[in-house]
Coordinates of C-alpha atoms and ligand atoms in Angstrom, one line a residue:
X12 CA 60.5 30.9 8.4
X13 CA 58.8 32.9 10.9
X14 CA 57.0 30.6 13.7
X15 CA 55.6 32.2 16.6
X16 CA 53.4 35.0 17.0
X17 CA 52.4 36.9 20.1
X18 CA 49.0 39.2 20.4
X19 CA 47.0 40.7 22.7
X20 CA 44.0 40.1 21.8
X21 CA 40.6 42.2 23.2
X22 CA 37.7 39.6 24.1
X23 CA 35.6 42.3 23.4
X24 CA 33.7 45.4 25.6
X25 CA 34.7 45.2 29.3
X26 CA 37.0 42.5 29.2
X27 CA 40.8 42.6 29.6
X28 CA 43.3 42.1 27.2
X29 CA 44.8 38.4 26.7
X30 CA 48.1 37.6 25.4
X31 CA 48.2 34.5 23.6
X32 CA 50.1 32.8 20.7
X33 CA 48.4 33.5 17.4
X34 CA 48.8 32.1 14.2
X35 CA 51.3 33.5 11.8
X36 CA 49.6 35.0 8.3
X37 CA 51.4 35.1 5.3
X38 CA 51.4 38.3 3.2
X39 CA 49.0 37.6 -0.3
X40 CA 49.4 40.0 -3.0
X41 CA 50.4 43.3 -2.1
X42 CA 50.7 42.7 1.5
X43 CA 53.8 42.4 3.7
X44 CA 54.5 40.7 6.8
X45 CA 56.1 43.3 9.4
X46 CA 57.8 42.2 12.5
X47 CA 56.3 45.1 14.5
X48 CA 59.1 46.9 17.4
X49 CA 56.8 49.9 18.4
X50 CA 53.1 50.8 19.4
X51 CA 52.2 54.2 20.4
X52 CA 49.1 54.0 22.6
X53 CA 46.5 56.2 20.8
X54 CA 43.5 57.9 23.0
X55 CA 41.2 56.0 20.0
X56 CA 42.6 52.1 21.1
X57 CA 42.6 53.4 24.8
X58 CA 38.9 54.1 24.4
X59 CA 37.9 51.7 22.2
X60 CA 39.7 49.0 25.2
X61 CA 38.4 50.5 28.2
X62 CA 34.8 52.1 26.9
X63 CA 33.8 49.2 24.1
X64 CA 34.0 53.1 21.7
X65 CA 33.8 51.8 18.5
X66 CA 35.6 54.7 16.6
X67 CA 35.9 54.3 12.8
X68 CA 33.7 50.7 13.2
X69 CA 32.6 47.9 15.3
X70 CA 35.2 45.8 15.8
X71 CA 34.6 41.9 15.6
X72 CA 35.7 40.4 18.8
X73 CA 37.9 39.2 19.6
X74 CA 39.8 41.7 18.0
X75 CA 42.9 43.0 17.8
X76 CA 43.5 46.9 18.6
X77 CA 46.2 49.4 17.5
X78 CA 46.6 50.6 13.5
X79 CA 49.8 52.2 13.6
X80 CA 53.3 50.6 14.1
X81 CA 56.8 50.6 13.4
X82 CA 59.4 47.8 12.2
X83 CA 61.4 45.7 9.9
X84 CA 59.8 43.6 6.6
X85 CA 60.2 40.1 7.0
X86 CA 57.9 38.7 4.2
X87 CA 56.7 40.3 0.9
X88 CA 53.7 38.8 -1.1
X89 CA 53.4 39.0 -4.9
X90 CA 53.0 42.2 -6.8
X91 CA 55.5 44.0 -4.1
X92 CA 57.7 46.0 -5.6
X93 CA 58.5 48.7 -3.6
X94 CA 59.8 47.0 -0.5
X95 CA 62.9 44.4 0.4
X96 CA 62.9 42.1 2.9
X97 CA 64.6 44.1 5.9
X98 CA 63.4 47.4 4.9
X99 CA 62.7 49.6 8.4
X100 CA 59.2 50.8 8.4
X101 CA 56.4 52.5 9.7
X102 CA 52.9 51.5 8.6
X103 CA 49.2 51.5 9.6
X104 CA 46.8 48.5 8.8
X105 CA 43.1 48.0 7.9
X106 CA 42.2 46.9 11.2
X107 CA 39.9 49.8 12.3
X108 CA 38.5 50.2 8.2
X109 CA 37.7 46.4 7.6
X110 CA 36.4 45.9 11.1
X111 CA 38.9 42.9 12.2
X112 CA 38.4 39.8 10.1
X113 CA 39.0 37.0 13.0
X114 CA 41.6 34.7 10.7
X115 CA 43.8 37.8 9.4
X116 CA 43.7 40.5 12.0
X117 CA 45.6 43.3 11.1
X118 CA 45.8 45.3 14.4
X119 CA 49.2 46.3 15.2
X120 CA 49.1 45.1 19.1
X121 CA 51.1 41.8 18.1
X122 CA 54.4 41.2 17.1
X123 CA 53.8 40.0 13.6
X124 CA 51.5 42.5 11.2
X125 CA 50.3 41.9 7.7
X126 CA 49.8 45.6 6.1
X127 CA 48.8 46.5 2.6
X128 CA 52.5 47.6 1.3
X129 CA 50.4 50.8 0.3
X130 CA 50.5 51.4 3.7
X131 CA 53.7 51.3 4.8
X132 CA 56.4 54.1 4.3
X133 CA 60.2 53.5 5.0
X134 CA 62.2 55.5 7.4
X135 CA 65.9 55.2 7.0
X136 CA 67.9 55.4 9.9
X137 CA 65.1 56.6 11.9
X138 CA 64.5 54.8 15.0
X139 CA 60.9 53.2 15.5
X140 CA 60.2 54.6 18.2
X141 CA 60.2 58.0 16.8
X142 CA 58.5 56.7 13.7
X143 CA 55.7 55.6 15.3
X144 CA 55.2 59.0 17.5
X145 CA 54.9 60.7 14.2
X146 CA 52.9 58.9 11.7
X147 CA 49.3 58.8 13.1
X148 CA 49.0 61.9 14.4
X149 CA 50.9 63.9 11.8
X150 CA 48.4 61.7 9.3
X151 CA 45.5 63.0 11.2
X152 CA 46.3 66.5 11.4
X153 CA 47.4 66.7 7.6
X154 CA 44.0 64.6 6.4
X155 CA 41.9 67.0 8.5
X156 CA 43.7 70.0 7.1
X157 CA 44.4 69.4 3.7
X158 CA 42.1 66.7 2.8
X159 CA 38.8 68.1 4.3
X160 CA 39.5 71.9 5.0
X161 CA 41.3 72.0 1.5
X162 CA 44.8 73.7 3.0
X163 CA 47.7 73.3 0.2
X164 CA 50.9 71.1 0.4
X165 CA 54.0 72.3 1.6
X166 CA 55.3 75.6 0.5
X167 CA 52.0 77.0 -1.3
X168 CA 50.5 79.0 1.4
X169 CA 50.3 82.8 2.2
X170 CA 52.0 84.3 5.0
X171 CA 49.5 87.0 5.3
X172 CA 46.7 84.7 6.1
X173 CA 46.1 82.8 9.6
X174 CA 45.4 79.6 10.9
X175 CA 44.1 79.2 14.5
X176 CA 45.1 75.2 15.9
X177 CA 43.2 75.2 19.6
X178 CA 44.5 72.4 21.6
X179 CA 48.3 72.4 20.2
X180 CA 49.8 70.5 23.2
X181 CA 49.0 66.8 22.0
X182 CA 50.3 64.9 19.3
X183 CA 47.5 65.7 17.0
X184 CA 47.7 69.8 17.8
X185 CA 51.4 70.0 17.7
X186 CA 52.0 68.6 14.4
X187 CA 48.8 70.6 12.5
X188 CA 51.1 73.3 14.1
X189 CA 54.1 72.4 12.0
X190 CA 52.4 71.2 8.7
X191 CA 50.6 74.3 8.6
X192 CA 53.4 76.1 9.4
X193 CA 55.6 74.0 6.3
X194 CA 52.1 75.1 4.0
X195 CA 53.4 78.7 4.9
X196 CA 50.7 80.4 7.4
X197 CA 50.5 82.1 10.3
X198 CA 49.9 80.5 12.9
X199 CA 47.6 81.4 16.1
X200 CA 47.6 78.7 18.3
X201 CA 46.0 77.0 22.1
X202 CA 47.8 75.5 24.5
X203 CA 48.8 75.9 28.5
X204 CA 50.8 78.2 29.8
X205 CA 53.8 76.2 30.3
X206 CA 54.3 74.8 26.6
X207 CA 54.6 78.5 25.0
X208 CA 58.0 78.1 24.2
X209 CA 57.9 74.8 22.3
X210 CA 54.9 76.1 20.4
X211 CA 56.6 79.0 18.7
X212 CA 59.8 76.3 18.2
X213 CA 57.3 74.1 16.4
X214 CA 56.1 78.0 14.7
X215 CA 53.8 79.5 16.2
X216 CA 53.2 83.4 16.4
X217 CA 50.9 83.9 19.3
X218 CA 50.0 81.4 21.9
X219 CA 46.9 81.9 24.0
X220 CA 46.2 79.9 27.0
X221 CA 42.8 78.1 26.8
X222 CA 42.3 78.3 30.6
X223 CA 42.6 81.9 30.2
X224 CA 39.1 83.6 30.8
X225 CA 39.8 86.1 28.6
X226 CA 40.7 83.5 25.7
X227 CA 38.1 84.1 23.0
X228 CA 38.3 87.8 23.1
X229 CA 42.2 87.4 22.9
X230 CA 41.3 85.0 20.1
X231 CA 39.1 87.1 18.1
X232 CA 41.6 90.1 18.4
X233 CA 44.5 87.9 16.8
X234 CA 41.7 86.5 13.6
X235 CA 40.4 86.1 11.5
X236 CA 41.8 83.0 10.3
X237 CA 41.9 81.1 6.8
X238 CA 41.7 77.7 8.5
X239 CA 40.2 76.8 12.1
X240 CA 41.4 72.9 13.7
X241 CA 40.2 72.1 17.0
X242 CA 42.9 68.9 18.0
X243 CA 41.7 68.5 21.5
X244 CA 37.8 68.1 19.8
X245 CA 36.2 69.2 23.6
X246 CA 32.9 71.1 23.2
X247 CA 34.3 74.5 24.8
X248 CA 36.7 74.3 21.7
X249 CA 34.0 73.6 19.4
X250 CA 31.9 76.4 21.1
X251 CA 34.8 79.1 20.7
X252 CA 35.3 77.8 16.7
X253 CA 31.9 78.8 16.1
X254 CA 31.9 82.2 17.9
X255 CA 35.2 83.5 16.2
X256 CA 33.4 82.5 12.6
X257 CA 30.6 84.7 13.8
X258 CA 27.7 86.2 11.7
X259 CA 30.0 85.2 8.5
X260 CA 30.0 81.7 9.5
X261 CA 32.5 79.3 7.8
X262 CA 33.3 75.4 8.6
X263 CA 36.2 73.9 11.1
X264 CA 37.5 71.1 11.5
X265 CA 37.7 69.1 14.9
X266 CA 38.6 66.0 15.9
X267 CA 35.7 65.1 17.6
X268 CA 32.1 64.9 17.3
X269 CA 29.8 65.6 20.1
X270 CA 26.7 67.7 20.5
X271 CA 27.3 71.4 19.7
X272 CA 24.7 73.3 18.6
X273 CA 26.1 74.6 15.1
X274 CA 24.4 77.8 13.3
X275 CA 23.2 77.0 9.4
X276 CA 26.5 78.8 7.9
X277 CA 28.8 77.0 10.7
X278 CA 30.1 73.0 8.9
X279 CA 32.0 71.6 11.5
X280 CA 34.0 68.9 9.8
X281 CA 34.5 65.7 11.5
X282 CA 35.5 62.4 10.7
X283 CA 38.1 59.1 11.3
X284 CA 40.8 61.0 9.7
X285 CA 43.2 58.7 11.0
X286 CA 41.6 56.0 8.5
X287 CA 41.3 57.8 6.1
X288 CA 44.5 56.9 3.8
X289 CA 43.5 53.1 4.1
X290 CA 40.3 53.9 1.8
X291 CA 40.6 53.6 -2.3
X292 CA 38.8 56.9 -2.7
X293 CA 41.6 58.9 -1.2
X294 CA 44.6 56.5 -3.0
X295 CA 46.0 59.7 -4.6
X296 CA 46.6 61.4 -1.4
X297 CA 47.9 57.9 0.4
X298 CA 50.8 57.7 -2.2
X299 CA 51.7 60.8 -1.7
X300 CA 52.0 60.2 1.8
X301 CA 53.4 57.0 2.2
X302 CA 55.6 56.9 -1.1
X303 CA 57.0 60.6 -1.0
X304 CA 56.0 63.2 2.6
X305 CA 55.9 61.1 5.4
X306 CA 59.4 58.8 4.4
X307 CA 60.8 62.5 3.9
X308 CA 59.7 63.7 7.0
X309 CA 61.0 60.8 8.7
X310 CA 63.8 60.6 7.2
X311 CA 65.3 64.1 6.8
X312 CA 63.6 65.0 10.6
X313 CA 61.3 67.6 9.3
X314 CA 59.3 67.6 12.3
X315 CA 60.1 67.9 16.2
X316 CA 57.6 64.6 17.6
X317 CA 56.1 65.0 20.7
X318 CA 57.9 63.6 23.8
X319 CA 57.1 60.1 24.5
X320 CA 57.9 57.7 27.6
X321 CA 58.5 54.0 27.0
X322 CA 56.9 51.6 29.0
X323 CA 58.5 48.3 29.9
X324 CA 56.8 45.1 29.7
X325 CA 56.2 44.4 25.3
X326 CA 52.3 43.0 24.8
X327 CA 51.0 42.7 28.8
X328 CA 52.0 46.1 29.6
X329 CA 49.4 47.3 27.1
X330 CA 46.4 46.9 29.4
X331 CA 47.7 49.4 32.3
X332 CA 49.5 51.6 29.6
X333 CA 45.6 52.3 27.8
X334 CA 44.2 52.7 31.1
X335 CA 46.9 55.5 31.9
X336 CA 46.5 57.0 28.5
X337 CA 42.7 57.2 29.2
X338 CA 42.7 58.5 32.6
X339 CA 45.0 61.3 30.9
X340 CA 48.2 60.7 33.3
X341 CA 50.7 60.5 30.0
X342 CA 52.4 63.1 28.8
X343 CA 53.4 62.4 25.2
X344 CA 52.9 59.1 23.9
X345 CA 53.1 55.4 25.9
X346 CA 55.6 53.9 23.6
X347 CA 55.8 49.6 24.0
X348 CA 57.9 47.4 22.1
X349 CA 55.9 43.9 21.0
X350 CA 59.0 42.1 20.9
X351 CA 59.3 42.1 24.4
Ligands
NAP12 N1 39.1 62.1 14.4 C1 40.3 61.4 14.3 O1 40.6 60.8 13.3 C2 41.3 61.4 15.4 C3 42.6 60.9 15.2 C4 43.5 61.0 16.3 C5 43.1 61.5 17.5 N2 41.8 61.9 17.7 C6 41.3 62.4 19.0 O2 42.0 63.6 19.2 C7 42.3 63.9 20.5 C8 43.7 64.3 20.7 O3 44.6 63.2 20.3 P1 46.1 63.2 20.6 O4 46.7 62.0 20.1 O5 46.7 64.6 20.1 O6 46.1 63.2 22.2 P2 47.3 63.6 23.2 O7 48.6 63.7 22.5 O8 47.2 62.6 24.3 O9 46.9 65.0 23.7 C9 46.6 65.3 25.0 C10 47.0 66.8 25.3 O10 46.1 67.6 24.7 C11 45.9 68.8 25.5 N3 44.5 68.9 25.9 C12 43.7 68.0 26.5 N4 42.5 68.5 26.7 C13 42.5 69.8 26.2 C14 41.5 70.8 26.0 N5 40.3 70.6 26.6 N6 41.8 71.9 25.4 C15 43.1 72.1 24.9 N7 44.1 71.2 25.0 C16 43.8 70.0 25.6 C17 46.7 68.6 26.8 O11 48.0 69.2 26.6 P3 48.3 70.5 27.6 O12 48.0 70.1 29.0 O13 49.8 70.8 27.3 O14 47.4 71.6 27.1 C18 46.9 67.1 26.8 O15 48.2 66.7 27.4 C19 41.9 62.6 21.3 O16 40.6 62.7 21.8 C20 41.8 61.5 20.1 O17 40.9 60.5 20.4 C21 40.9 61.8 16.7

């Protein structure tokens, strides 16, 4: 029987992270136990740690971050049927829905995660560190684009029409690139000069540089465009979405809020898409997801994820490792291994 349980836990806005021993939960019904071998650092925990951001709630300090992770099943409650004990996973918790409830926290910064097996999607062969680069941000992008701006599933779109992605060089942009691309549209995408040629391997058709002065002209020449995702969020993104939809207007989709001053035909659609899934109302969509396109993904490598670096060090590293994240040195993802 499992014994010991590492975490760091957040004291709460301002304060540094403290690893500790925690108790170990057992699943109840329809929960699993994960022992958890990979965190990507997200910009939402870095920001949440460093800037008290509440993102999808307030948390309940002390709290434990992270909602995404990758590992192995060690304990199944009742009502599981899906899962075996040993089964290699990736899965995202409640912890950012429910808030943090101080006796069960569900954040995936510990080494030991309870998940709603609803949650949790196996991945083969696939190793966890690549698991975990793919699921949040390949969640987000499909939930912002499907879910909210209504783009099909695989294989039902129409070559002929365009999708502009601003902002395709993180996680978020490059894999709204390639689901889009799997739908079947054009794609028109953002992103600095030096990552042209991994954008049209990932699929897209014209790449613009969004330092470029002459971007939204360039932009507006290539439209107009079926679908419209900022994944970077910033306002000059926003600012360009709106122009391009012009006197028509339209809606977009962006992955953050901020105060842009939007036209009365112009929606721009943002939410937590990353929490999405974990909500009953959308429980069609998660089993999809979780039971049938992400473990294919994962499993048969559909997607190319985004370049990651692991950082040494399990639980304490996470403190410096947000702080990097935030501060935008990373590349990629951080990738840290609880176990450690
Ligand atoms: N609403 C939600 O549910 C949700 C979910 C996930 C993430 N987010 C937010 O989405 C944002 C992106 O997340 P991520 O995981 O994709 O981050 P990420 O992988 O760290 O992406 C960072 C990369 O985006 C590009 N970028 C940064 N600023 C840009 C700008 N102003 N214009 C165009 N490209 C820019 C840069 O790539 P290049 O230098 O190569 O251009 C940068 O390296 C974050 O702010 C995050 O908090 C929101």
């Amino acid at each position: 029987m499992t014994s010991e349980n590492l975490a760091a836990i957040f004291p709460g806005g301002g304060k540094v992270l403290e690893v500790t021993s925690c108790p170990v939960n057992h699943p109840a019904k329809g929960e699993v136990l994960i022992r958890n071998y990979a965190v990507a650092v997200q910009p939402l925990d870095a920001k949440m740690l460093l800037t008290g951001y509440g993102g999808a709630v307030s948390l309940n300090y002390p709290a434990i971050l992270g909602t995404s992770g990758a590992g192995i099943v060690e304990e199944l409650g009742e009502d599981v049927s899906l899962l075996r004990i040993g089964d290699r996973v990736v899965f995202d918790t409640q912890a950012y829905v429910k808030g943090g409830d101080a006796n069960r926290r569900e954040g995936t910064w510990q080494q030991l995660v309870i998940c709603g097996a609803e949650t949790v999607a196996k991945i083969g062969g696939l190793e966890f560190e690549q698991a975990v680069l793919i699921d949040f941000p390949l969640q987000t992008a499909v939930v912002a684009l499907h879910l909210f701006l209504g783009m099909g599933k695989p294989g039902t779109g129409n070559s002929k029409e365009k999708v502009l992605i601003w902002g395709a060089g993180g996680a978020v942009g490059s894999y709204a690139v390639q689901y889009a691309k799997s739908v079947g549209y054009e794609l028109v995408v953002t992103a600095s000069a030096k990552d042209v040629d991994r954008q049209k391997r990932l699929g897209a058709s014209e790449v613009v540089d969004y330092k470029a002065p002459d971007v939204v002209d360039r932009l507006r020449l290539l439209g107009p465009y079926k679908y419209l995702f900022t994944a970077s969020g910033d306002l000059t993104s926003q600012k360009t979405l709106v122009s391009l939809l012009g006197s028509e207007g339209g809606r977009f989709a962006s992955v953050l809020g901020g105060d842009v001053k939007l036209p009365s035909n112009v929606e721009r659609v943002y939410l937590p898409f990353s929490q999405a899934l974990q909500k009953d109302q959308y429980s069609g969509l998660r089993s999809w997801w979780y039971g049938d396109y992400l473990p294919k993904v994962l499993q048969e490598r559909l997607v190319e994820a985004v370049k990651f670096t692991k950082r040494e060090g399990g639980l304490p590293a996470l403190q410096q490792a947000s702080a990097d994240v935030f501060e935008g040195k990373i590349r990629g993802k951080l990738v840290l291994n609880p176990q450690e």
